[in-house]
Amino acid sequence: MRLTPKQFSNLSKMIDFYSQFNPSPLSIKHFVDFGMSACEKKSFLFLRQELPVRLANIMKEIHLLPVNLLRMPSVVLVNDWYAQSFTEILQFEKLDYSNETLDRFCDALIKIRNRHTDVVPTMAQGVLELKECHEVDSQTEFSIQYFLDRFYMSRISIRMLINQHTLLFGQEMQNKERKHMHIGCIDPHCDLIGVVKDAYENASFLCDRYYLASPQLIVREHNNNEEGPIRIVYVPSHLYHMLFELFKNSMRAVMENHADNYPPIEVVVVKGKEDVCIKISDKGGGIPRSLTDQLFQYMYSTAPQPSKSDVHTVPLAGYGYGLPISRLYARYFHGELSLLCCDGLGTDAIIYLKALSNEANEVLPIFNKSSTKFYRTTVPVGDWSTNTGILGSRQMSTLKTPYGMV
């Protein structure tokens, strides 16, 4: 999208204006309650204000990235996508409510979502382009890590809002039976064991193709609160994304550390009063403590880097983005993803989810002076009493926001 100087000036002014406002975090309960009595007009009025705020907040941070990274072709492309989407949403800023406007708005959201489909691999390609052209120092690496956590969390939240609107009011959910089962992309009775098995089967299919075999699955569940299978209010696609990534990693470790008699992967699902825990245990040899922190770094991967032709055909493969983005999906509704490694034996990966939907609030990045300083200060030096090597704990303190409602 080529802008004239006047258009660029107007766009910058609008970004500055909307970035002054904080995003309004919603809980899963808010999403469900609104979806049960869905009003397209209310959703339209909320989104035409909220989406520009979320877009502007993260666009301000894009401009704080190191100059060398901003010049990379792939990063320029991503920046253009965001500018175009921001401009298209602003077209509805002062439009009167009408059926025609609602239809146009829904079509615009679908167009924006499709445009941003390849944002993750494209931004990853931009980081690779930087590494190929320039030496990346520790400060630049720190800034990129900090930014990508916030950038991808913002992307998850924007897609969540768009998906809820288009699924509730667009042409994408015409099947009445399925519409009854789901509220947008949220399943009020999400069968955790079912999602576990789906993720395992698809990961196993890939493992079979590559290694001609795959570890078996053992699943157990423990429900402290009630009888029957464990079900919670959650977004199945988010959980599937996390589980699929963890199963792929576990299977690869098991297959490459055993010649035959592959030990099974064990999964335990537990529901307590506050948390739901999903623990995936493998005997794939484990990971040394010296490497554990690196597994959540975007510029680290144990797999070969993909060729440029693979950007659209094999998303994320070899970029090292699987685990850090999976952790963001867990954190998005105030959960967590942790790895417990026993070097020489295996790894336990634990997904924590909120058991109560009213406590599962969005965690959103906010552009302010506190976030700005992370792009300008030197890398903190750790001592025995701090753990500055793990960026996640530092970043989460800057993401907390007051809870908002539609």
mmCIF file of C-alpha atoms in Angstrom:
data_model
loop_
_atom_site.group_PDB
_atom_site.id
_atom_site.type_symbol
_atom_site.label_atom_id
_atom_site.label_comp_id
_atom_site.label_asym_id
_atom_site.label_seq_id
_atom_site.Cartn_x
_atom_site.Cartn_y
_atom_site.Cartn_z
ATOM 1 C CA MET A 1 0.000 0.000 0.000
ATOM 2 C CA ARG A 2 1.648 3.209 -1.225
ATOM 3 C CA LEU A 3 0.661 6.323 0.734
ATOM 4 C CA THR A 4 1.005 9.923 -0.340
ATOM 5 C CA PRO A 5 2.789 12.230 2.153
ATOM 6 C CA LYS A 6 -0.583 13.654 3.213
ATOM 7 C CA GLN A 7 -2.095 10.188 3.708
ATOM 8 C CA PHE A 8 0.963 9.089 5.691
ATOM 9 C CA SER A 9 0.684 12.162 7.909
ATOM 10 C CA ASN A 10 -3.021 11.547 8.537
ATOM 11 C CA LEU A 11 -2.355 7.865 9.271
ATOM 12 C CA SER A 12 0.380 8.754 11.775
ATOM 13 C CA LYS A 13 -1.936 11.195 13.539
ATOM 14 C CA MET A 14 -4.677 8.568 13.867
ATOM 15 C CA ILE A 15 -2.210 5.969 15.162
ATOM 16 C CA ASP A 16 -0.975 8.485 17.749
ATOM 17 C CA PHE A 17 -4.561 9.250 18.745
ATOM 18 C CA TYR A 18 -5.743 5.651 19.190
ATOM 19 C CA SER A 19 -2.523 4.534 20.880
ATOM 20 C CA GLN A 20 -3.364 6.874 23.776
ATOM 21 C CA PHE A 21 -6.149 4.475 24.790
ATOM 22 C CA ASN A 22 -5.618 1.176 26.569
ATOM 23 C CA PRO A 23 -7.137 -1.994 25.089
ATOM 24 C CA SER A 24 -10.138 -3.362 26.998
ATOM 25 C CA PRO A 25 -9.373 -6.938 28.137
ATOM 26 C CA LEU A 26 -12.300 -9.366 28.069
ATOM 27 C CA SER A 27 -12.760 -12.666 29.873
ATOM 28 C CA ILE A 28 -14.005 -15.874 28.311
ATOM 29 C CA LYS A 29 -17.180 -15.327 30.329
ATOM 30 C CA HIS A 30 -17.635 -11.911 28.698
ATOM 31 C CA PHE A 31 -17.292 -13.495 25.256
ATOM 32 C CA VAL A 32 -19.780 -16.235 26.129
ATOM 33 C CA ASP A 33 -22.346 -13.973 27.779
ATOM 34 C CA PHE A 34 -22.299 -11.611 24.818
ATOM 35 C CA GLY A 35 -22.491 -14.498 22.346
ATOM 36 C CA MET A 36 -25.530 -15.986 24.064
ATOM 37 C CA SER A 37 -27.504 -12.798 23.395
ATOM 38 C CA ALA A 38 -25.508 -11.709 20.392
ATOM 39 C CA CYS A 39 -26.305 -8.230 19.111
ATOM 40 C CA GLU A 40 -24.513 -7.377 15.897
ATOM 41 C CA LYS A 41 -24.909 -3.646 16.407
ATOM 42 C CA LYS A 42 -23.239 -3.740 19.844
ATOM 43 C CA SER A 43 -20.404 -5.867 18.489
ATOM 44 C CA PHE A 44 -19.936 -3.464 15.566
ATOM 45 C CA LEU A 45 -19.868 -0.397 17.821
ATOM 46 C CA PHE A 46 -17.372 -2.036 20.182
ATOM 47 C CA LEU A 47 -15.031 -3.418 17.508
ATOM 48 C CA ARG A 48 -14.832 -0.252 15.429
ATOM 49 C CA GLN A 49 -13.317 1.378 18.519
ATOM 50 C CA GLU A 50 -11.424 -1.540 20.066
ATOM 51 C CA LEU A 51 -9.685 -2.877 16.949
ATOM 52 C CA PRO A 52 -8.046 0.482 16.070
ATOM 53 C CA VAL A 53 -6.868 0.759 19.692
ATOM 54 C CA ARG A 54 -5.269 -2.684 19.658
ATOM 55 C CA LEU A 55 -3.763 -2.139 16.211
ATOM 56 C CA ALA A 56 -2.413 1.322 17.091
ATOM 57 C CA ASN A 57 -0.856 0.127 20.355
ATOM 58 C CA ILE A 58 1.215 -2.539 18.629
ATOM 59 C CA MET A 59 1.969 -0.412 15.550
ATOM 60 C CA LYS A 60 3.642 2.153 17.816
ATOM 61 C CA GLU A 61 5.928 -0.617 19.069
ATOM 62 C CA ILE A 62 6.756 -1.784 15.546
ATOM 63 C CA HIS A 63 8.244 1.665 14.949
ATOM 64 C CA LEU A 64 10.515 1.233 17.998
ATOM 65 C CA LEU A 65 12.270 -1.798 16.514
ATOM 66 C CA PRO A 66 15.937 -1.521 15.522
ATOM 67 C CA VAL A 67 16.260 0.427 12.264
ATOM 68 C CA ASN A 68 18.057 -2.442 10.529
ATOM 69 C CA LEU A 69 15.136 -4.775 11.248
ATOM 70 C CA LEU A 70 12.539 -2.236 10.090
ATOM 71 C CA ARG A 71 14.309 -2.071 6.734
ATOM 72 C CA MET A 72 14.041 -5.799 6.086
ATOM 73 C CA PRO A 73 11.623 -6.512 3.164
ATOM 74 C CA SER A 74 9.457 -8.932 5.151
ATOM 75 C CA VAL A 75 9.085 -6.499 8.073
ATOM 76 C CA VAL A 76 8.184 -3.701 5.641
ATOM 77 C CA LEU A 77 5.489 -5.982 4.232
ATOM 78 C CA VAL A 78 4.047 -6.738 7.680
ATOM 79 C CA ASN A 79 4.075 -3.034 8.558
ATOM 80 C CA ASP A 80 2.179 -2.276 5.331
ATOM 81 C CA TRP A 81 -0.433 -4.938 6.161
ATOM 82 C CA TYR A 82 -1.083 -3.372 9.550
ATOM 83 C CA ALA A 83 -1.289 0.132 8.092
ATOM 84 C CA GLN A 84 -3.772 -1.017 5.468
ATOM 85 C CA SER A 85 -5.943 -2.891 7.979
ATOM 86 C CA PHE A 86 -5.903 0.062 10.383
ATOM 87 C CA THR A 87 -7.007 2.384 7.567
ATOM 88 C CA GLU A 88 -9.817 0.050 6.508
ATOM 89 C CA ILE A 89 -11.234 -0.191 10.042
ATOM 90 C CA LEU A 90 -11.181 3.604 10.390
ATOM 91 C CA GLN A 91 -13.541 3.857 7.412
ATOM 92 C CA PHE A 92 -16.311 2.690 9.763
ATOM 93 C CA GLU A 93 -15.378 5.146 12.523
ATOM 94 C CA LYS A 94 -18.325 7.521 11.959
ATOM 95 C CA LEU A 95 -20.678 5.525 9.749
ATOM 96 C CA ASP A 96 -24.319 5.319 10.761
ATOM 97 C CA TYR A 97 -25.669 1.938 11.797
ATOM 98 C CA SER A 98 -27.428 0.045 8.984
ATOM 99 C CA ASN A 99 -27.693 -3.505 7.673
ATOM 100 C CA GLU A 100 -25.534 -2.559 4.710
ATOM 101 C CA THR A 101 -22.862 -1.133 7.010
ATOM 102 C CA LEU A 102 -22.900 -4.287 9.143
ATOM 103 C CA ASP A 103 -22.460 -6.490 6.067
ATOM 104 C CA ARG A 104 -19.593 -4.350 4.798
ATOM 105 C CA PHE A 105 -17.969 -4.394 8.241
ATOM 106 C CA CYS A 106 -18.141 -8.181 8.465
ATOM 107 C CA ASP A 107 -16.642 -8.519 4.958
ATOM 108 C CA ALA A 108 -13.874 -6.072 5.912
ATOM 109 C CA LEU A 109 -12.998 -8.136 8.999
ATOM 110 C CA ILE A 110 -12.749 -11.308 6.930
ATOM 111 C CA LYS A 111 -10.521 -9.509 4.419
ATOM 112 C CA ILE A 112 -8.272 -8.237 7.224
ATOM 113 C CA ARG A 113 -8.034 -11.669 8.831
ATOM 114 C CA ASN A 114 -7.078 -13.259 5.506
ATOM 115 C CA ARG A 115 -4.498 -10.549 4.837
ATOM 116 C CA HIS A 116 -2.811 -11.284 8.173
ATOM 117 C CA THR A 117 -2.791 -15.070 7.786
ATOM 118 C CA ASP A 118 0.959 -15.189 7.078
ATOM 119 C CA VAL A 119 2.054 -12.540 9.592
ATOM 120 C CA VAL A 120 3.882 -15.046 11.837
ATOM 121 C CA PRO A 121 6.110 -16.687 9.173
ATOM 122 C CA THR A 122 6.611 -13.366 7.371
ATOM 123 C CA MET A 123 7.840 -11.610 10.512
ATOM 124 C CA ALA A 124 10.001 -14.662 11.239
ATOM 125 C CA GLN A 125 11.468 -14.355 7.748
ATOM 126 C CA GLY A 126 12.237 -10.711 8.491
ATOM 127 C CA VAL A 127 14.273 -11.714 11.554
ATOM 128 C CA LEU A 128 16.161 -14.254 9.430
ATOM 129 C CA GLU A 129 16.847 -11.569 6.837
ATOM 130 C CA LEU A 130 18.322 -9.395 9.585
ATOM 131 C CA LYS A 131 20.573 -12.213 10.802
ATOM 132 C CA GLU A 132 21.790 -12.818 7.241
ATOM 133 C CA CYS A 133 22.629 -9.146 6.644
ATOM 134 C CA HIS A 134 23.785 -7.903 10.040
ATOM 135 C CA GLU A 135 25.419 -9.164 13.190
ATOM 136 C CA VAL A 136 22.762 -9.250 15.905
ATOM 137 C CA ASP A 137 24.062 -8.040 19.257
ATOM 138 C CA SER A 138 22.566 -8.922 22.648
ATOM 139 C CA GLN A 139 20.628 -5.638 22.920
ATOM 140 C CA THR A 140 18.990 -6.146 19.522
ATOM 141 C CA GLU A 141 18.167 -9.748 20.376
ATOM 142 C CA PHE A 142 16.630 -8.648 23.691
ATOM 143 C CA SER A 143 14.486 -6.015 21.950
ATOM 144 C CA ILE A 144 13.310 -8.477 19.293
ATOM 145 C CA GLN A 145 12.400 -11.100 21.887
ATOM 146 C CA TYR A 146 10.464 -8.543 23.939
ATOM 147 C CA PHE A 147 8.689 -7.172 20.868
ATOM 148 C CA LEU A 148 7.720 -10.525 19.337
ATOM 149 C CA ASP A 149 6.099 -11.739 22.549
ATOM 150 C CA ARG A 150 3.943 -8.622 22.606
ATOM 151 C CA PHE A 151 3.389 -8.510 18.839
ATOM 152 C CA TYR A 152 2.156 -12.102 18.604
ATOM 153 C CA MET A 153 0.029 -11.753 21.748
ATOM 154 C CA SER A 154 -1.605 -8.716 20.162
ATOM 155 C CA ARG A 155 -2.201 -10.718 16.987
ATOM 156 C CA ILE A 156 -3.873 -13.539 18.945
ATOM 157 C CA SER A 157 -6.204 -11.057 20.634
ATOM 158 C CA ILE A 158 -7.142 -9.268 17.395
ATOM 159 C CA ARG A 159 -7.897 -12.548 15.631
ATOM 160 C CA MET A 160 -10.011 -13.613 18.602
ATOM 161 C CA LEU A 161 -12.180 -10.495 18.290
ATOM 162 C CA ILE A 162 -12.473 -10.846 14.529
ATOM 163 C CA ASN A 163 -13.296 -14.560 14.679
ATOM 164 C CA GLN A 164 -15.991 -14.045 17.294
ATOM 165 C CA HIS A 165 -17.733 -11.398 15.201
ATOM 166 C CA THR A 166 -17.508 -13.201 11.855
ATOM 167 C CA LEU A 167 -18.566 -16.546 13.302
ATOM 168 C CA LEU A 168 -21.517 -15.067 15.170
ATOM 169 C CA PHE A 169 -22.784 -12.733 12.463
ATOM 170 C CA GLY A 170 -21.152 -13.729 9.161
ATOM 171 C CA GLN A 171 -21.839 -16.474 6.659
ATOM 172 C CA GLU A 172 -19.231 -18.792 8.177
ATOM 173 C CA MET A 173 -21.527 -20.497 10.691
ATOM 174 C CA GLN A 174 -24.637 -21.544 8.827
ATOM 175 C CA ASN A 175 -24.828 -25.016 10.339
ATOM 176 C CA LYS A 176 -27.369 -24.518 13.135
ATOM 177 C CA GLU A 177 -26.324 -27.632 15.040
ATOM 178 C CA ARG A 178 -22.682 -26.527 15.193
ATOM 179 C CA LYS A 179 -23.743 -22.988 16.010
ATOM 180 C CA HIS A 180 -25.657 -24.377 18.954
ATOM 181 C CA MET A 181 -22.569 -26.233 20.178
ATOM 182 C CA HIS A 182 -20.122 -23.318 19.884
ATOM 183 C CA ILE A 183 -20.374 -19.633 20.719
ATOM 184 C CA GLY A 184 -18.221 -18.249 17.962
ATOM 185 C CA CYS A 185 -14.923 -20.089 18.364
ATOM 186 C CA ILE A 186 -15.567 -20.872 22.055
ATOM 187 C CA ASP A 187 -16.824 -24.290 23.136
ATOM 188 C CA PRO A 188 -18.841 -23.977 26.386
ATOM 189 C CA HIS A 189 -18.266 -27.698 27.006
ATOM 190 C CA CYS A 190 -14.773 -28.206 25.594
ATOM 191 C CA ASP A 191 -13.832 -31.894 25.860
ATOM 192 C CA LEU A 192 -10.161 -31.706 26.837
ATOM 193 C CA ILE A 193 -9.468 -35.400 26.294
ATOM 194 C CA GLY A 194 -11.010 -35.153 22.834
ATOM 195 C CA VAL A 195 -8.723 -32.257 21.901
ATOM 196 C CA VAL A 196 -5.726 -34.154 23.315
ATOM 197 C CA LYS A 197 -6.511 -37.175 21.137
ATOM 198 C CA ASP A 198 -7.071 -35.057 18.014
ATOM 199 C CA ALA A 199 -3.723 -33.293 18.480
ATOM 200 C CA TYR A 200 -1.958 -36.600 19.162
ATOM 201 C CA GLU A 201 -3.400 -38.309 16.090
ATOM 202 C CA ASN A 202 -2.355 -35.507 13.742
ATOM 203 C CA ALA A 203 1.120 -35.267 15.259
ATOM 204 C CA SER A 204 1.403 -39.065 15.092
ATOM 205 C CA PHE A 205 0.486 -38.975 11.403
ATOM 206 C CA LEU A 206 3.384 -36.606 10.706
ATOM 207 C CA CYS A 207 5.725 -38.688 12.874
ATOM 208 C CA ASP A 208 4.774 -41.874 11.011
ATOM 209 C CA ARG A 209 5.524 -40.210 7.683
ATOM 210 C CA TYR A 210 8.960 -39.045 8.803
ATOM 211 C CA TYR A 211 10.142 -41.872 11.076
ATOM 212 C CA LEU A 212 7.866 -44.703 9.858
ATOM 213 C CA ALA A 213 6.699 -45.173 13.451
ATOM 214 C CA SER A 214 5.435 -43.134 16.403
ATOM 215 C CA PRO A 215 5.087 -43.467 20.198
ATOM 216 C CA GLN A 216 1.791 -44.661 21.622
ATOM 217 C CA LEU A 217 -0.426 -42.448 23.782
ATOM 218 C CA ILE A 218 -1.573 -43.132 27.350
ATOM 219 C CA VAL A 219 -4.210 -40.733 28.699
ATOM 220 C CA ARG A 220 -5.549 -40.406 32.228
ATOM 221 C CA GLU A 221 -7.785 -37.804 33.820
ATOM 222 C CA HIS A 222 -8.512 -36.806 37.382
ATOM 223 C CA ASN A 223 -11.502 -34.629 38.151
ATOM 224 C CA ASN A 224 -11.521 -33.285 41.707
ATOM 225 C CA ASN A 225 -14.801 -31.420 41.411
ATOM 226 C CA GLU A 226 -17.305 -33.641 39.647
ATOM 227 C CA GLU A 227 -17.899 -36.970 37.984
ATOM 228 C CA GLY A 228 -17.586 -37.568 34.279
ATOM 229 C CA PRO A 229 -15.123 -36.286 31.653
ATOM 230 C CA ILE A 230 -13.378 -32.970 32.242
ATOM 231 C CA ARG A 231 -14.966 -30.124 30.308
ATOM 232 C CA ILE A 232 -14.316 -26.386 30.534
ATOM 233 C CA VAL A 233 -15.265 -23.240 28.637
ATOM 234 C CA TYR A 234 -12.373 -22.658 26.250
ATOM 235 C CA VAL A 235 -11.238 -22.096 22.671
ATOM 236 C CA PRO A 236 -10.503 -25.599 21.278
ATOM 237 C CA SER A 237 -8.302 -24.276 18.451
ATOM 238 C CA HIS A 238 -5.991 -22.540 20.946
ATOM 239 C CA LEU A 239 -5.629 -25.686 23.038
ATOM 240 C CA TYR A 240 -5.097 -27.805 19.939
ATOM 241 C CA HIS A 241 -2.294 -25.485 18.784
ATOM 242 C CA MET A 242 -0.454 -25.904 22.107
ATOM 243 C CA LEU A 243 -0.923 -29.672 22.287
ATOM 244 C CA PHE A 244 0.017 -30.306 18.658
ATOM 245 C CA GLU A 245 3.301 -28.435 19.108
ATOM 246 C CA LEU A 246 4.142 -30.266 22.339
ATOM 247 C CA PHE A 247 3.299 -33.669 20.844
ATOM 248 C CA LYS A 248 5.521 -32.976 17.816
ATOM 249 C CA ASN A 249 8.432 -32.067 20.088
ATOM 250 C CA SER A 250 7.916 -35.109 22.335
ATOM 251 C CA MET A 251 7.608 -37.518 19.419
ATOM 252 C CA ARG A 252 10.715 -36.203 17.746
ATOM 253 C CA ALA A 253 12.689 -36.558 20.994
ATOM 254 C CA VAL A 254 11.444 -40.101 21.615
ATOM 255 C CA MET A 255 12.108 -41.287 18.059
ATOM 256 C CA GLU A 256 15.627 -39.840 17.967
ATOM 257 C CA ASN A 257 16.622 -41.184 21.399
ATOM 258 C CA HIS A 258 15.394 -44.774 20.988
ATOM 259 C CA ALA A 259 16.232 -47.241 18.262
ATOM 260 C CA ASP A 260 13.117 -49.342 18.917
ATOM 261 C CA ASN A 261 10.640 -50.147 21.702
ATOM 262 C CA TYR A 262 9.599 -46.521 21.765
ATOM 263 C CA PRO A 263 8.270 -45.545 25.206
ATOM 264 C CA PRO A 264 4.747 -44.105 25.134
ATOM 265 C CA ILE A 265 3.840 -40.466 25.713
ATOM 266 C CA GLU A 266 1.734 -40.113 28.841
ATOM 267 C CA VAL A 267 -0.868 -37.388 29.312
ATOM 268 C CA VAL A 268 -2.621 -36.552 32.564
ATOM 269 C CA VAL A 269 -5.524 -34.090 32.633
ATOM 270 C CA VAL A 270 -6.448 -32.734 36.080
ATOM 271 C CA LYS A 271 -9.173 -30.284 37.063
ATOM 272 C CA GLY A 272 -8.855 -28.494 40.393
ATOM 273 C CA LYS A 273 -10.729 -25.602 41.945
ATOM 274 C CA GLU A 274 -8.708 -22.905 40.198
ATOM 275 C CA ASP A 275 -6.661 -24.568 37.478
ATOM 276 C CA VAL A 276 -6.907 -27.224 34.832
ATOM 277 C CA CYS A 277 -3.537 -28.883 34.215
ATOM 278 C CA ILE A 278 -2.566 -30.947 31.187
ATOM 279 C CA LYS A 279 0.780 -32.695 31.675
ATOM 280 C CA ILE A 280 2.537 -34.338 28.725
ATOM 281 C CA SER A 281 5.389 -36.632 29.770
ATOM 282 C CA ASP A 282 7.912 -38.248 27.436
ATOM 283 C CA LYS A 283 11.098 -40.258 27.801
ATOM 284 C CA GLY A 284 12.911 -38.544 24.975
ATOM 285 C CA GLY A 285 16.185 -37.905 26.756
ATOM 286 C CA GLY A 286 15.307 -34.569 28.325
ATOM 287 C CA ILE A 287 17.000 -31.214 27.840
ATOM 288 C CA PRO A 288 20.012 -29.773 29.730
ATOM 289 C CA ARG A 289 19.209 -26.813 31.997
ATOM 290 C CA SER A 290 21.657 -24.697 29.974
ATOM 291 C CA LEU A 291 19.340 -24.992 26.952
ATOM 292 C CA THR A 292 15.909 -24.845 28.633
ATOM 293 C CA ASP A 293 15.599 -21.051 28.552
ATOM 294 C CA GLN A 294 16.588 -20.955 24.885
ATOM 295 C CA LEU A 295 13.604 -23.094 23.907
ATOM 296 C CA PHE A 296 11.357 -20.043 24.354
ATOM 297 C CA GLN A 297 13.656 -17.715 22.396
ATOM 298 C CA TYR A 298 12.366 -16.836 18.924
ATOM 299 C CA MET A 299 15.797 -16.919 17.358
ATOM 300 C CA TYR A 300 16.585 -20.419 18.591
ATOM 301 C CA SER A 301 15.524 -23.705 17.013
ATOM 302 C CA THR A 302 16.787 -27.267 17.144
ATOM 303 C CA ALA A 303 15.364 -27.928 13.663
ATOM 304 C CA PRO A 304 16.965 -26.791 10.380
ATOM 305 C CA GLN A 305 15.876 -23.369 9.218
ATOM 306 C CA PRO A 306 13.377 -23.504 6.343
ATOM 307 C CA SER A 307 14.150 -22.261 2.877
ATOM 308 C CA LYS A 308 12.425 -19.083 1.719
ATOM 309 C CA SER A 309 10.169 -21.157 -0.533
ATOM 310 C CA ASP A 310 8.750 -22.896 2.576
ATOM 311 C CA VAL A 311 7.286 -19.752 4.134
ATOM 312 C CA HIS A 312 3.753 -20.499 2.924
ATOM 313 C CA THR A 313 3.905 -24.293 2.697
ATOM 314 C CA VAL A 314 5.462 -25.198 6.071
ATOM 315 C CA PRO A 315 4.510 -22.440 8.553
ATOM 316 C CA LEU A 316 6.859 -22.161 11.559
ATOM 317 C CA ALA A 317 8.937 -25.222 10.642
ATOM 318 C CA GLY A 318 12.500 -24.543 11.690
ATOM 319 C CA TYR A 319 11.841 -20.963 12.810
ATOM 320 C CA GLY A 320 11.808 -21.968 16.479
ATOM 321 C CA TYR A 321 8.480 -20.209 17.015
ATOM 322 C CA GLY A 322 6.372 -23.209 18.003
ATOM 323 C CA LEU A 323 7.036 -23.210 21.755
ATOM 324 C CA PRO A 324 7.090 -19.442 22.401
ATOM 325 C CA ILE A 325 3.837 -18.902 20.500
ATOM 326 C CA SER A 326 2.227 -21.888 22.216
ATOM 327 C CA ARG A 327 3.141 -20.302 25.542
ATOM 328 C CA LEU A 328 1.468 -17.083 24.399
ATOM 329 C CA TYR A 329 -1.731 -18.990 23.613
ATOM 330 C CA ALA A 330 -1.663 -20.384 27.143
ATOM 331 C CA ARG A 331 -0.973 -16.970 28.692
ATOM 332 C CA TYR A 332 -3.587 -15.191 26.577
ATOM 333 C CA PHE A 333 -6.363 -16.190 28.996
ATOM 334 C CA HIS A 334 -4.125 -16.078 32.092
ATOM 335 C CA GLY A 335 -2.814 -19.619 31.803
ATOM 336 C CA GLU A 336 0.784 -20.810 31.462
ATOM 337 C CA LEU A 337 2.969 -23.340 29.663
ATOM 338 C CA SER A 338 5.999 -24.713 31.516
ATOM 339 C CA LEU A 339 8.690 -27.278 30.793
ATOM 340 C CA LEU A 340 10.192 -29.511 33.476
ATOM 341 C CA CYS A 341 13.216 -31.301 32.073
ATOM 342 C CA CYS A 342 15.196 -34.212 33.470
ATOM 343 C CA ASP A 343 18.399 -34.380 31.448
ATOM 344 C CA GLY A 344 19.036 -37.957 30.397
ATOM 345 C CA LEU A 345 15.455 -39.148 30.905
ATOM 346 C CA GLY A 346 12.687 -36.975 29.482
ATOM 347 C CA THR A 347 10.550 -33.861 29.662
ATOM 348 C CA ASP A 348 7.261 -32.923 31.292
ATOM 349 C CA ALA A 349 5.342 -30.134 29.559
ATOM 350 C CA ILE A 350 2.481 -28.679 31.591
ATOM 351 C CA ILE A 351 -0.328 -26.493 30.252
ATOM 352 C CA TYR A 352 -2.197 -24.536 32.923
ATOM 353 C CA LEU A 353 -5.660 -23.172 32.104
ATOM 354 C CA LYS A 354 -8.119 -21.256 34.272
ATOM 355 C CA ALA A 355 -10.888 -23.572 35.476
ATOM 356 C CA LEU A 356 -13.370 -20.683 35.806
ATOM 357 C CA SER A 357 -14.285 -18.671 32.711
ATOM 358 C CA ASN A 358 -14.727 -15.426 34.649
ATOM 359 C CA GLU A 359 -11.066 -15.628 35.755
ATOM 360 C CA ALA A 360 -9.783 -16.336 32.232
ATOM 361 C CA ASN A 361 -9.104 -12.722 31.259
ATOM 362 C CA GLU A 362 -7.216 -11.560 28.191
ATOM 363 C CA VAL A 363 -3.596 -10.555 28.791
ATOM 364 C CA LEU A 364 -2.868 -7.678 26.410
ATOM 365 C CA PRO A 365 0.216 -5.605 25.595
ATOM 366 C CA ILE A 366 -0.127 -1.849 26.153
ATOM 367 C CA PHE A 367 2.027 0.793 24.542
ATOM 368 C CA ASN A 368 3.296 3.254 27.173
ATOM 369 C CA LYS A 369 6.489 4.651 28.667
ATOM 370 C CA SER A 370 7.078 1.434 30.584
ATOM 371 C CA SER A 371 7.066 -0.671 27.415
ATOM 372 C CA THR A 372 9.079 1.913 25.449
ATOM 373 C CA LYS A 373 12.056 1.723 27.813
ATOM 374 C CA PHE A 374 12.612 -1.964 26.992
ATOM 375 C CA TYR A 375 13.620 -0.965 23.464
ATOM 376 C CA ARG A 376 16.156 1.590 24.647
ATOM 377 C CA THR A 377 17.761 0.262 27.824
ATOM 378 C CA THR A 378 20.723 -2.075 27.893
ATOM 379 C CA VAL A 379 20.243 -5.766 28.569
ATOM 380 C CA PRO A 380 19.890 -6.258 32.337
ATOM 381 C CA VAL A 381 22.734 -8.090 34.033
ATOM 382 C CA GLY A 382 21.514 -10.899 36.266
ATOM 383 C CA ASP A 383 22.909 -11.931 39.608
ATOM 384 C CA TRP A 384 22.239 -14.883 41.870
ATOM 385 C CA SER A 385 19.003 -13.340 43.226
ATOM 386 C CA THR A 386 17.367 -12.575 39.864
ATOM 387 C CA ASN A 387 16.427 -14.555 36.810
ATOM 388 C CA THR A 388 16.663 -12.026 34.016
ATOM 389 C CA GLY A 389 17.455 -14.748 31.538
ATOM 390 C CA ILE A 390 13.777 -15.656 31.390
ATOM 391 C CA LEU A 391 12.080 -12.782 29.611
ATOM 392 C CA GLY A 392 8.573 -14.049 30.183
ATOM 393 C CA SER A 393 8.376 -13.151 33.875
ATOM 394 C CA ARG A 394 9.595 -9.603 33.194
ATOM 395 C CA GLN A 395 7.206 -9.078 30.328
ATOM 396 C CA MET A 396 4.083 -10.296 32.031
ATOM 397 C CA SER A 397 4.281 -7.462 34.558
ATOM 398 C CA THR A 398 3.948 -4.980 31.705
ATOM 399 C CA LEU A 399 0.970 -6.785 30.204
ATOM 400 C CA LYS A 400 -1.396 -6.675 33.167
ATOM 401 C CA THR A 401 -4.372 -4.412 32.659
ATOM 402 C CA PRO A 402 -7.630 -3.556 34.391
ATOM 403 C CA TYR A 403 -10.418 -5.883 33.365
ATOM 404 C CA GLY A 404 -12.756 -4.406 30.781
ATOM 405 C CA MET A 405 -16.236 -5.264 29.540
ATOM 406 C CA VAL A 406 -18.114 -4.831 26.285
#
